[in-house]
GROMACS .gro file of N, CA, C and O in nm:
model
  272
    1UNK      N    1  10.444  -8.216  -9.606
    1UNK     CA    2  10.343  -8.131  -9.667
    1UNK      C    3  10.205  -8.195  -9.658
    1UNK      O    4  10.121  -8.150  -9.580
    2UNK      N    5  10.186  -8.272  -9.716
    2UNK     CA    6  10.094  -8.399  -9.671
    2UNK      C    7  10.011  -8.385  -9.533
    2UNK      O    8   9.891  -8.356  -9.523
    3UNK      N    9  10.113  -8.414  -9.414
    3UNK     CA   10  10.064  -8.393  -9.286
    3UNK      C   11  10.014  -8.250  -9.251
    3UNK      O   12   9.921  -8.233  -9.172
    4UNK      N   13  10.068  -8.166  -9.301
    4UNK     CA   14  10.000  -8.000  -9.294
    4UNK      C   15   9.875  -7.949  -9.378
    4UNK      O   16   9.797  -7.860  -9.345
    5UNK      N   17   9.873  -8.027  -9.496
    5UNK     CA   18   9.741  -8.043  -9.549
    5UNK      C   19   9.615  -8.130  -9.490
    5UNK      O   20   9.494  -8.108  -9.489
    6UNK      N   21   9.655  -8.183  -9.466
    6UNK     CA   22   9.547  -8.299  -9.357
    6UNK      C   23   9.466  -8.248  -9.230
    6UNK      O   24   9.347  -8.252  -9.199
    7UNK      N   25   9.626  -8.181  -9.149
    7UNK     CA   26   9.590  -8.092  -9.027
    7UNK      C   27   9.481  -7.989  -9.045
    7UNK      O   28   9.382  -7.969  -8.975
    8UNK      N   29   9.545  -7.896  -9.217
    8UNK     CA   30   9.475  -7.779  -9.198
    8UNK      C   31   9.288  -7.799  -9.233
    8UNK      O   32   9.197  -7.725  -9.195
    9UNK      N   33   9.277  -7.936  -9.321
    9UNK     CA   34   9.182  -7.974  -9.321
    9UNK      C   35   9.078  -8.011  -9.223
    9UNK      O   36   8.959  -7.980  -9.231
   10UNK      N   37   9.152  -8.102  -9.103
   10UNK     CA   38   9.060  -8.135  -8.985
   10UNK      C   39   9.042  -8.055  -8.932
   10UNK      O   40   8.951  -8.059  -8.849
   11UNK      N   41   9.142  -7.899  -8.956
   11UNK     CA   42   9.092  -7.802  -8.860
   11UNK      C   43   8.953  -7.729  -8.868
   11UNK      O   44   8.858  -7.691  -8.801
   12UNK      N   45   8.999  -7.736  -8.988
   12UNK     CA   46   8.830  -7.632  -9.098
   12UNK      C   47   8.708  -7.691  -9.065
   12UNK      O   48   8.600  -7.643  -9.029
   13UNK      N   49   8.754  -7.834  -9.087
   13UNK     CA   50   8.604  -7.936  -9.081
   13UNK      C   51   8.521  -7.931  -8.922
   13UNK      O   52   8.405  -7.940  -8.884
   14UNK      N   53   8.666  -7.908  -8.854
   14UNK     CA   54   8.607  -7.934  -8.695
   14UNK      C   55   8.586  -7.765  -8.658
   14UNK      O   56   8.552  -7.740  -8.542
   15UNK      N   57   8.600  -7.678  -8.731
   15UNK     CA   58   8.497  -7.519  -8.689
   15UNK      C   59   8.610  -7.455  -8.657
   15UNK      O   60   8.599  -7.361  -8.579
   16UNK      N   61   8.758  -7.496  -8.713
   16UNK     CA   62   8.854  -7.347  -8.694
   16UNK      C   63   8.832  -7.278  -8.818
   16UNK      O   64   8.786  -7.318  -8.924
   17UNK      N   65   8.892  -7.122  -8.770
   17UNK     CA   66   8.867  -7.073  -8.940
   17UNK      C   67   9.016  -7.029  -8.977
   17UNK      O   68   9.114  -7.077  -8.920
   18UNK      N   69   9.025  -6.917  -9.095
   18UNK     CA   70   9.113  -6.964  -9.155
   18UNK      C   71   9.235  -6.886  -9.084
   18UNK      O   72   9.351  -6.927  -9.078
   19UNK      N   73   9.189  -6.777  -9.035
   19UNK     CA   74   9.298  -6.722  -8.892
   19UNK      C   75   9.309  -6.804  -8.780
   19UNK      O   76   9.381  -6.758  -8.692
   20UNK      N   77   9.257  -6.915  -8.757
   20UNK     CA   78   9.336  -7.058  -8.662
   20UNK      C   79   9.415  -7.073  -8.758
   20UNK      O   80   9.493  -6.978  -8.766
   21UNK      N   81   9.428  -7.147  -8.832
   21UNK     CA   82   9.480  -7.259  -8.928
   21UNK      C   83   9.605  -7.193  -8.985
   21UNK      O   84   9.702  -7.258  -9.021
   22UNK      N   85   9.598  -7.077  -8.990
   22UNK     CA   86   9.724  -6.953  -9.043
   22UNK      C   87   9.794  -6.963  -8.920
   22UNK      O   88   9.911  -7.000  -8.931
   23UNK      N   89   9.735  -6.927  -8.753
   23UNK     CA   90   9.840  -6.954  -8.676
   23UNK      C   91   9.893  -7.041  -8.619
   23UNK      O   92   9.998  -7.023  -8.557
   24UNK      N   93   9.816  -7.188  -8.630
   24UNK     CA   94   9.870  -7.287  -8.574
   24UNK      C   95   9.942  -7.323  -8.653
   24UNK      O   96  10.056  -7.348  -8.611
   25UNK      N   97   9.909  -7.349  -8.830
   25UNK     CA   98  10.037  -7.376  -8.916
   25UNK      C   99  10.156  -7.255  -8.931
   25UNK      O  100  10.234  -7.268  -9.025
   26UNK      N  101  10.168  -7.172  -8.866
   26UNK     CA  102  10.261  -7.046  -8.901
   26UNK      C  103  10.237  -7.022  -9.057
   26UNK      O  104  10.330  -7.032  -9.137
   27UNK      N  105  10.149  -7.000  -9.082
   27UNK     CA  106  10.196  -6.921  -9.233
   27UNK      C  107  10.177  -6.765  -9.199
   27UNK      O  108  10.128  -6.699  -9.107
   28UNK      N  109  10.259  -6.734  -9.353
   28UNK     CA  110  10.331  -6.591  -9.283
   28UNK      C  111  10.202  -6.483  -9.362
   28UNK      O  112  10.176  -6.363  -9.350
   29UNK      N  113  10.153  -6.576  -9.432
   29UNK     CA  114  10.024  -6.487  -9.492
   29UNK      C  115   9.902  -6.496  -9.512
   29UNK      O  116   9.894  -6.607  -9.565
   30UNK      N  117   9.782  -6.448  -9.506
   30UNK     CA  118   9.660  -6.528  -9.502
   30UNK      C  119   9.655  -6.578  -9.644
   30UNK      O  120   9.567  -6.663  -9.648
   31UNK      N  121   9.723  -6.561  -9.786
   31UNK     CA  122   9.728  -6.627  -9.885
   31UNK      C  123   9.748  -6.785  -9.892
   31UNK      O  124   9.700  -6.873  -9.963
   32UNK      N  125   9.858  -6.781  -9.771
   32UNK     CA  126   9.883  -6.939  -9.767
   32UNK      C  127   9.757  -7.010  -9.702
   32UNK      O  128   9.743  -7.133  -9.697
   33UNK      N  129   9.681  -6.932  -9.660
   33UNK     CA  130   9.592  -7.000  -9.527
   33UNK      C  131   9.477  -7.039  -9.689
   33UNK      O  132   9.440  -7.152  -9.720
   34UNK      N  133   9.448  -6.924  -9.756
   34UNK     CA  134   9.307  -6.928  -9.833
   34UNK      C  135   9.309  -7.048  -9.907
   34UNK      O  136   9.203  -7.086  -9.957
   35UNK      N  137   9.422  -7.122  -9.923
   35UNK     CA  138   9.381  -7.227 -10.010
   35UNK      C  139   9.281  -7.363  -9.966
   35UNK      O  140   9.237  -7.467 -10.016
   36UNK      N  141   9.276  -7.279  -9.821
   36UNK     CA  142   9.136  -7.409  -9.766
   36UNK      C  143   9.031  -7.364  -9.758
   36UNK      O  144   8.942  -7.421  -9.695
   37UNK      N  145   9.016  -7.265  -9.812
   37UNK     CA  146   8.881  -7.161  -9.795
   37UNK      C  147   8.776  -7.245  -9.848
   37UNK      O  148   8.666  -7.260  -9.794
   38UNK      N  149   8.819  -7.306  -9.970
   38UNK     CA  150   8.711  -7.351 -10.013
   38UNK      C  151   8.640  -7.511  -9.922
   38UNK      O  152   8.538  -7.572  -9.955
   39UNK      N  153   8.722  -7.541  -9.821
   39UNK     CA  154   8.657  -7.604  -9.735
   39UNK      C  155   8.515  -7.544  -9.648
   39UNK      O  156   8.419  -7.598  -9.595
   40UNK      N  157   8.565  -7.389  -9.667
   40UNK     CA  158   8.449  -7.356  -9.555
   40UNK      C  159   8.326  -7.308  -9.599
   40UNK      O  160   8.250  -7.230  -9.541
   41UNK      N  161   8.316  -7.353  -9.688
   41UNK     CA  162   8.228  -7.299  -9.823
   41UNK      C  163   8.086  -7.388  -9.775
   41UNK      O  164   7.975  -7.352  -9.736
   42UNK      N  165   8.151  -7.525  -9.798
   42UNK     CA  166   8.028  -7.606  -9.710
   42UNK      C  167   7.953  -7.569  -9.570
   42UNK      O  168   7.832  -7.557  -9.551
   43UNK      N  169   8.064  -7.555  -9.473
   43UNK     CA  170   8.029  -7.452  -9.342
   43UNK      C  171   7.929  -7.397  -9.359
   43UNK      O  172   7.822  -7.422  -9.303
   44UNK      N  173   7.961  -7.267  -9.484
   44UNK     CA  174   7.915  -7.205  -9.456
   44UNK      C  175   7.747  -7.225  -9.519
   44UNK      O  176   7.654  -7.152  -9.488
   45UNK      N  177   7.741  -7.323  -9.597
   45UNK     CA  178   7.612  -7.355  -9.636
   45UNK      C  179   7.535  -7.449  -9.526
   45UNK      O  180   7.440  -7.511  -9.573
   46UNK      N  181   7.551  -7.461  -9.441
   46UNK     CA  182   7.558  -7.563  -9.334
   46UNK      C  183   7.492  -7.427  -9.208
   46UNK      O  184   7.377  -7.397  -9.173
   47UNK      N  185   7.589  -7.389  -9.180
   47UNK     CA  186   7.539  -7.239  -9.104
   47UNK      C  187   7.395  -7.183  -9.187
   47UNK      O  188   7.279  -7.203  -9.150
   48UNK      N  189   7.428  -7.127  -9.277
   48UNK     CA  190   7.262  -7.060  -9.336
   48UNK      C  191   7.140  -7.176  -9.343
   48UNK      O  192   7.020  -7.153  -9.357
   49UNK      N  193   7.171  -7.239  -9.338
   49UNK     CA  194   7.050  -7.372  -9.326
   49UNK      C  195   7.030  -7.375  -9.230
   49UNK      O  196   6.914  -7.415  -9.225
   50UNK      N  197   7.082  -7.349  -9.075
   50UNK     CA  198   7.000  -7.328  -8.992
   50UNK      C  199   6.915  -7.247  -8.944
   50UNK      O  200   6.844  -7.266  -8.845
   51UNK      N  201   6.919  -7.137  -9.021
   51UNK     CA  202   6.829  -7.005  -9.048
   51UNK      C  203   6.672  -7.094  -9.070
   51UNK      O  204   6.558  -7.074  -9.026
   52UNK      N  205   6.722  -7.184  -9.146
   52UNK     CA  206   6.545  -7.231  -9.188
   52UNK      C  207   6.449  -7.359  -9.076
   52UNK      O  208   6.338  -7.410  -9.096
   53UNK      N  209   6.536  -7.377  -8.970
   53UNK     CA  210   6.490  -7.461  -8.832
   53UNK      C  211   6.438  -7.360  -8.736
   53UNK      O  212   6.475  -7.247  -8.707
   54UNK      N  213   6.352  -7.428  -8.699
   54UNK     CA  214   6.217  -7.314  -8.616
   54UNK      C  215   6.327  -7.287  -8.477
   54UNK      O  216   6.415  -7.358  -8.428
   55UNK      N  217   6.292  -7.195  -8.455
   55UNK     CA  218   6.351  -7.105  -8.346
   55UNK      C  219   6.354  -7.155  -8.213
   55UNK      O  220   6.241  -7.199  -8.188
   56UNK      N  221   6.434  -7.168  -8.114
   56UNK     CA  222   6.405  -7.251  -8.000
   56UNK      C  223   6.354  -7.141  -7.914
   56UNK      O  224   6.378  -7.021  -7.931
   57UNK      N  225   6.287  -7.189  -7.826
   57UNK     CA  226   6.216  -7.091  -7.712
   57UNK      C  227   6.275  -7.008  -7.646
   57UNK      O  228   6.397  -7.028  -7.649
   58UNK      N  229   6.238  -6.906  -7.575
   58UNK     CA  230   6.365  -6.853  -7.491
   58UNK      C  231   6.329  -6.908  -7.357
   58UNK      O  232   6.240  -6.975  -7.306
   59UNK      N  233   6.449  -6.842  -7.322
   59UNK     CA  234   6.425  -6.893  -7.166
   59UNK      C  235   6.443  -6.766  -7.064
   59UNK      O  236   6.510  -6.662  -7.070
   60UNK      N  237   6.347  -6.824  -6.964
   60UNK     CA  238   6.340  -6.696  -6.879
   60UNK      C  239   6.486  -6.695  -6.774
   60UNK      O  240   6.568  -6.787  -6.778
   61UNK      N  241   6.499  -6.601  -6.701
   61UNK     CA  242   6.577  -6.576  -6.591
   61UNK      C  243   6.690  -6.724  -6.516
   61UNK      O  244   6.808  -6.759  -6.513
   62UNK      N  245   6.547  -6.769  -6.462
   62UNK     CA  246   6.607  -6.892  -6.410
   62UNK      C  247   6.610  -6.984  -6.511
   62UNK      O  248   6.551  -7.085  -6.473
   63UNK      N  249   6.654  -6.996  -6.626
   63UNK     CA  250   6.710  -7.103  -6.718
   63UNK      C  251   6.595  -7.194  -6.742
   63UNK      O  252   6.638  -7.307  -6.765
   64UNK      N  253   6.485  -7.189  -6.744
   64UNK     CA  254   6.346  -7.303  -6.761
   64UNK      C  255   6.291  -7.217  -6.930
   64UNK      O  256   6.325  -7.107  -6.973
   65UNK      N  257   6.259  -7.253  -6.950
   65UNK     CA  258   6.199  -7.218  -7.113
   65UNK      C  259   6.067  -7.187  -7.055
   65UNK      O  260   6.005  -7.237  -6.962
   66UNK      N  261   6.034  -7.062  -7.161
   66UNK     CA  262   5.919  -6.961  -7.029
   66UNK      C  263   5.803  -7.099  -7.137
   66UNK      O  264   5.835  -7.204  -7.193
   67UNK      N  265   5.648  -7.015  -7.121
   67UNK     CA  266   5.566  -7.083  -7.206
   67UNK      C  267   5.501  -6.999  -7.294
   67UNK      O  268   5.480  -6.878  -7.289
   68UNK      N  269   5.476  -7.077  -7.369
   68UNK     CA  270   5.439  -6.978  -7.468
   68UNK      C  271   5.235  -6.920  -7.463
   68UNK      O  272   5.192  -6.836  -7.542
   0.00000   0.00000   0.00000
């Protein structure tokens, strides 16, 4: 049990979500999966914080970042 808690942990941390972690551990329900949810909680505060880093340039056609 131990080792399946650990797993489902490194999975979360390393960007699976909780429908990986349900099918690589076989659980038969996403109930069993939610009890790591609250791992992704951080994620997900982690994700909206990059909302607030300035926007990267685009890039044109041929892959060069046009100018501004």
């Amino acid at each position: 049990h131990d080792q399946r808690h650990q797993a489902a942990t490194e999975l979360i941390n390393r960007g699976a979500t909780l429908y990986d972690v349900q099918g690589f551990l076989r659980h038969r329900t996403p109930a069993m999966s939610a009890r790591y949810a609250h791992l992704t909680d951080d994620r997900r505060e982690q994700t909206a914080r990059l909302l607030d880093l300035p926007a990267a340039s685009p890039k044109t056609a041929t892959g060069k970042r046009a100018r501004p």
